Short mmCIF file of C-alpha atoms in Angstrom, two decimals:
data_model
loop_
_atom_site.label_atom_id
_atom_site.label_comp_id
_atom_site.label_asym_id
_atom_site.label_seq_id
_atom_site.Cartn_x
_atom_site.Cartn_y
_atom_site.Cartn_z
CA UNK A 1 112.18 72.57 93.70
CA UNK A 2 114.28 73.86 96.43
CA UNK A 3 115.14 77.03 94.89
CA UNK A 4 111.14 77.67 93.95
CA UNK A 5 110.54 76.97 97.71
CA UNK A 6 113.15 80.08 98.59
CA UNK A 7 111.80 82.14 95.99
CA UNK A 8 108.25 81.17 97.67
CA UNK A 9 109.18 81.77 101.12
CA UNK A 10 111.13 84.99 100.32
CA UNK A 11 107.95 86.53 98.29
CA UNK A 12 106.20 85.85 101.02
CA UNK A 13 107.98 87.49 103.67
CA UNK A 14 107.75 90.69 101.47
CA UNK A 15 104.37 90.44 101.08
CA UNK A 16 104.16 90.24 104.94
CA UNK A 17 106.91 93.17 105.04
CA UNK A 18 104.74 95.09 102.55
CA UNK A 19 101.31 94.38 105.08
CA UNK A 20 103.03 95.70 108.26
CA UNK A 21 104.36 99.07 106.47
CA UNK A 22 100.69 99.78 105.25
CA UNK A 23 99.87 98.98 108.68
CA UNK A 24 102.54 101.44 110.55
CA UNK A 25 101.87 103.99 107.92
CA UNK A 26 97.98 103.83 108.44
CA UNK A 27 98.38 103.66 112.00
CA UNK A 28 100.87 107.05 112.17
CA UNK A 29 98.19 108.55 109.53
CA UNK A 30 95.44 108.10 112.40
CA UNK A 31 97.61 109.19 115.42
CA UNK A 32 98.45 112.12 113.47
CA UNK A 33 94.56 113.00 112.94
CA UNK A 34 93.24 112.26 116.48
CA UNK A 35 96.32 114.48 118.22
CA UNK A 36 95.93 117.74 115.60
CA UNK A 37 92.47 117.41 116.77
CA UNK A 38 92.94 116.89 119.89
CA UNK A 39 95.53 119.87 120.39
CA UNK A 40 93.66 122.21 118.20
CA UNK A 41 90.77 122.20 121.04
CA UNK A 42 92.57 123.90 124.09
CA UNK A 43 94.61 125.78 121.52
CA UNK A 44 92.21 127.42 120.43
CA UNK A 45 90.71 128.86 124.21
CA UNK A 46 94.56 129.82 124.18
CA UNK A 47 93.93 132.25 120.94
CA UNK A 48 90.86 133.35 122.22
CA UNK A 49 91.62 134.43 125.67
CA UNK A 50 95.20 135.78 124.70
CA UNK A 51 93.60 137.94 121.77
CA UNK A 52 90.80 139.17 124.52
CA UNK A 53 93.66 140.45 127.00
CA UNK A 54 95.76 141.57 124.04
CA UNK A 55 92.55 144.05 123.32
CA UNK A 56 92.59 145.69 126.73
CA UNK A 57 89.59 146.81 127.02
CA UNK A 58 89.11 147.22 130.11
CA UNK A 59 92.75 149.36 129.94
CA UNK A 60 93.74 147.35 132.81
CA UNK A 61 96.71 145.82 131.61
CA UNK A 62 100.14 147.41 131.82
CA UNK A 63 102.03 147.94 127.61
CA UNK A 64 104.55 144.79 128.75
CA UNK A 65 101.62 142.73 130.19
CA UNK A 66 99.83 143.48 126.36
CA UNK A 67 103.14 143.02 124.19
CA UNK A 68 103.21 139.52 126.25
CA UNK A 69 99.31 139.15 125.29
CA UNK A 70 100.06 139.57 121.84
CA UNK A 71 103.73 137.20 121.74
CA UNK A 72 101.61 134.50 123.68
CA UNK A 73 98.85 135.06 120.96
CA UNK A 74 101.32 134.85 117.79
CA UNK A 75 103.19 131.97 119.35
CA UNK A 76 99.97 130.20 119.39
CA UNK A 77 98.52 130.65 115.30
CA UNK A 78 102.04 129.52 114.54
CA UNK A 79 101.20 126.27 116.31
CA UNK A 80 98.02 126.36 115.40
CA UNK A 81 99.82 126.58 111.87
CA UNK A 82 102.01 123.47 112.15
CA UNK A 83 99.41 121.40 113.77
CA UNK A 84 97.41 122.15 110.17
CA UNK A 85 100.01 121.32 108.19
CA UNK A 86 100.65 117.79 110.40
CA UNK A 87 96.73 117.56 109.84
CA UNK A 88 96.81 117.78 106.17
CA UNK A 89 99.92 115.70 105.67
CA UNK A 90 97.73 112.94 107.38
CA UNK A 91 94.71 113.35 105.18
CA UNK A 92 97.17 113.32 102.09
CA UNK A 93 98.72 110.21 103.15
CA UNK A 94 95.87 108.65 104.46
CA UNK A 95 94.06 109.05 101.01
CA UNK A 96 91.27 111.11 103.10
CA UNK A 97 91.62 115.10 101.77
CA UNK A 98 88.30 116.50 100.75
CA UNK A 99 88.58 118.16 97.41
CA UNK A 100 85.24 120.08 96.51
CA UNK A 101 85.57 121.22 92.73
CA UNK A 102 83.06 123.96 92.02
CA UNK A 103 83.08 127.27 88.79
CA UNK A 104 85.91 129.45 90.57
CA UNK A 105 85.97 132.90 89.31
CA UNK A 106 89.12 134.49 88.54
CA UNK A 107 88.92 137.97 89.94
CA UNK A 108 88.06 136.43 93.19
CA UNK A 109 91.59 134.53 92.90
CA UNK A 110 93.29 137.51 92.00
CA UNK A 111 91.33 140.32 94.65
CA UNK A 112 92.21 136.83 97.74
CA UNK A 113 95.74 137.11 96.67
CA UNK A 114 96.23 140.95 96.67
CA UNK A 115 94.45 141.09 100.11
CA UNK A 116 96.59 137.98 101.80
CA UNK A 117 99.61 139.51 100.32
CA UNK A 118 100.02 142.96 99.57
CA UNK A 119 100.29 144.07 102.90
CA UNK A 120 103.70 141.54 103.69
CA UNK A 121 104.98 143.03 100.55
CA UNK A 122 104.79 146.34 101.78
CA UNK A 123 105.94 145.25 105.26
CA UNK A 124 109.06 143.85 103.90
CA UNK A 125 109.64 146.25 101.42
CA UNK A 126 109.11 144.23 98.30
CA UNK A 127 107.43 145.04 95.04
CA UNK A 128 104.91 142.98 94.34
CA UNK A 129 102.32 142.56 91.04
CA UNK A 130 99.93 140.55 89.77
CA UNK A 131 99.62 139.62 85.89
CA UNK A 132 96.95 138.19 84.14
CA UNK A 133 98.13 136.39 80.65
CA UNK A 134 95.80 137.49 77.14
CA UNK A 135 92.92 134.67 77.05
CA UNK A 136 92.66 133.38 80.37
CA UNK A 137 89.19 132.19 81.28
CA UNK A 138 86.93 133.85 83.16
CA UNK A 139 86.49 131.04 85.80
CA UNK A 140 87.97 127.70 86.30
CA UNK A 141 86.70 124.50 87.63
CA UNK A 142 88.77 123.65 91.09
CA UNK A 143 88.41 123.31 94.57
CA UNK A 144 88.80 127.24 95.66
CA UNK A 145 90.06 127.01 98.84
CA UNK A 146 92.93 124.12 98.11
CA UNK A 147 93.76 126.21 95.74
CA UNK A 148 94.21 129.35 98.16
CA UNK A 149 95.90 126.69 100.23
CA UNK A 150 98.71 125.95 97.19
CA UNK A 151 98.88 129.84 96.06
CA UNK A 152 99.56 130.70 99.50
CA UNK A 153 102.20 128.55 100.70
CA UNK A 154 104.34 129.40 97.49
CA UNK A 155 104.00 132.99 97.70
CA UNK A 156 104.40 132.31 101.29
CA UNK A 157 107.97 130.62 100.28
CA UNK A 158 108.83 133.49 98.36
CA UNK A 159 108.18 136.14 100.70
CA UNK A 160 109.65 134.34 103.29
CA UNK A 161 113.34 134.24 101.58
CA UNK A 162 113.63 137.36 99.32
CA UNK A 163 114.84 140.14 101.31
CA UNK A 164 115.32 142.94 98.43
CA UNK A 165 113.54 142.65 95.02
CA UNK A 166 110.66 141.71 93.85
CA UNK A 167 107.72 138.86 94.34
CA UNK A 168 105.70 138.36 90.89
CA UNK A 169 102.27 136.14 90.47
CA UNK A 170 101.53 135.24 87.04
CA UNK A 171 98.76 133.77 85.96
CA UNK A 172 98.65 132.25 82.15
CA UNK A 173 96.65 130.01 79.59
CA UNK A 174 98.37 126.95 77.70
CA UNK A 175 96.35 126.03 74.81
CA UNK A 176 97.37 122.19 74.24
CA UNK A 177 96.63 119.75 71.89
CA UNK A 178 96.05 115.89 72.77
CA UNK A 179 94.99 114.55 76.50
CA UNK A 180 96.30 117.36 78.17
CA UNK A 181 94.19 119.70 77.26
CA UNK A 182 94.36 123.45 77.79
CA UNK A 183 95.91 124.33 81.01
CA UNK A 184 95.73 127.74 83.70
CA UNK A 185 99.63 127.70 84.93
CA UNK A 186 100.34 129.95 88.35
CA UNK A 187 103.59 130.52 87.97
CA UNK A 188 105.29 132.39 90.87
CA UNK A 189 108.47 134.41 90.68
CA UNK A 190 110.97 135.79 93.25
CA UNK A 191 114.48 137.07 93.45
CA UNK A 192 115.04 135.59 97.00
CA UNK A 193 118.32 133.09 97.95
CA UNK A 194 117.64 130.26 95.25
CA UNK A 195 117.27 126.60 95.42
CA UNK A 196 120.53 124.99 94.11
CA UNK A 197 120.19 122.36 91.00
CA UNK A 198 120.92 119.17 93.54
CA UNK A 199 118.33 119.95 96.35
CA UNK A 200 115.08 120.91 93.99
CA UNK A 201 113.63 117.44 94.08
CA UNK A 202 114.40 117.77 98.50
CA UNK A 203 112.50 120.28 98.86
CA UNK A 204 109.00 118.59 97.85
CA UNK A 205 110.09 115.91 100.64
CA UNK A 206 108.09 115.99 103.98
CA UNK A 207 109.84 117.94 106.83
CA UNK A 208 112.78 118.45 104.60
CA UNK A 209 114.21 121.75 103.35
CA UNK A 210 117.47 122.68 101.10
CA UNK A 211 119.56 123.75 103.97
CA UNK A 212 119.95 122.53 107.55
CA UNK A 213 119.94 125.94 108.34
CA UNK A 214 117.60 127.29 106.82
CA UNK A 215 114.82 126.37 109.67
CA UNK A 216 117.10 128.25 112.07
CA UNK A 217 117.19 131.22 110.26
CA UNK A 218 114.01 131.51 108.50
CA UNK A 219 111.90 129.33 110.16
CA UNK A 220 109.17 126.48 109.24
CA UNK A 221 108.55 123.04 109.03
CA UNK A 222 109.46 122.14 105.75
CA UNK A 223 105.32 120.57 104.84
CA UNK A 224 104.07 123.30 102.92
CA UNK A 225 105.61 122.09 99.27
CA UNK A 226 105.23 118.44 99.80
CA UNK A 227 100.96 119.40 101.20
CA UNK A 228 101.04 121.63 97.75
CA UNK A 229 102.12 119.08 95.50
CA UNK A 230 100.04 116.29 96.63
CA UNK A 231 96.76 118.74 96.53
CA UNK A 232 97.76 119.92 93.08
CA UNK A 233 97.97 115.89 92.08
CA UNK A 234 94.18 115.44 93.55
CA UNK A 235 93.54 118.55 91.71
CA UNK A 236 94.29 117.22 88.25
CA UNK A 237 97.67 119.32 87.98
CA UNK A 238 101.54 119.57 88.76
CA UNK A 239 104.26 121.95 90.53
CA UNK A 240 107.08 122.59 88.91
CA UNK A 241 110.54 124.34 90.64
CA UNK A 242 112.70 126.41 88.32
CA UNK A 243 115.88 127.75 90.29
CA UNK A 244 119.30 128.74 90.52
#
């Protein structure tokens, strides 16, 4: 009797445990929300009135006082940036990201991801292709612009930390049997630095990346993987990291 009375007592004090983590995590989930909201608002006047004196139209402005137009104006989308990210990782945890499935054509997916990314390729001196697989469809059923979202934040990865080489987007068709079903597999390719064996499963962890100093030298925030996997989960699919 004693011993069920322990057993009782100590069930119950995880259950309680259990009730106040739900409750700190829902709570952080909220603040996170309310303050990306609240510091998108004046960040965005920032943007606005930064890009307006970056312009010069009036050609008033000395060429330091418009280079310091246009830092103050890229320093702010790459807050604006992070406080997205912090956004989404909210919604994701809080259960409350809007996924809008609709027919998404695949030329459009292809012609958004040459536009977004053939200019950084030929900024940084990269090749870069596209390839379509024999037998894809014609359109898919997915939410378009979480899509986008995924698409760009890997290609985004692999730009970011390839410095010679070559960044490849291929897009294929896996004809299944059983539950599965058939399955469209983006599949994105880079020779940049590598992702040792031991750190692949890190990297999908919030604010974490493979190397301590890899934020100093390349920048980021270490969201955009674990934001991509959890959209591809409410998207009916998975992400996968091969890497040496």
């Amino acid at each position: 009797e004693v011993k069920n009375q322990e057993v009782e007592l100590a069930s119950r004090s995880l259950e309680e445990k259990a009730e106040q983590l739900s409750l700190i995590s829902k709570y952080k989930s909220e603040f996170l929300a309310n303050m990306s909201h609240e510091l998108r608002t004046p960040l965005n006047s920032l943007l606005i009135l930064s890009k307006t004196l970056a312009d010069n139209k009036g050609e008033n402005l000395t060429a330091d006082q418009v280079k310091y137009a246009h830092t103050v104006h890229s320093a702010g989308n790459d807050l604006l940036t992070l406080i997205n990210e912090i956004l989404d990782l909210s919604k994701v945890e809080a259960g409350k990201m809007p996924v809008n499935p609709k027919q998404v054509e695949m030329p459009d997916i292809v012609e958004y991801i040459e536009q977004t990314f053939r200019p950084v390729a030929e900024h940084r001196g990269l090749a870069f292709s596209i390839e379509t697989g024999p037998s894809i469809p014609l359109a898919i059923f997915t939410d378009e612009s979480r899509l986008q979202q995924i698409l760009k934040n890997l290609l985004s990865n692999a730009f970011k930390f390839t410095e010679r080489g070559h960044v490849d987007l291929h897009i294929g068709y896996i004809k299944a049997d059983g539950e599965q079903g058939n399955r469209v597999v983006f599949s994105v390719h880079d020779t940049g630095i590598g992702i040792p064996l031991e750190k692949q499963k890190l990297i999908f962890e919030a604010f974490q990346q493979a190397d301590g100093t890899t934020n100093r030298k390349y920048g980021g925030t270490g969201l955009g993987l674990t934001i991509s996997r959890e959209i591809a989960r409410l998207l009916g699919g998975v992400i996968e990291v091969d890497s040496e």
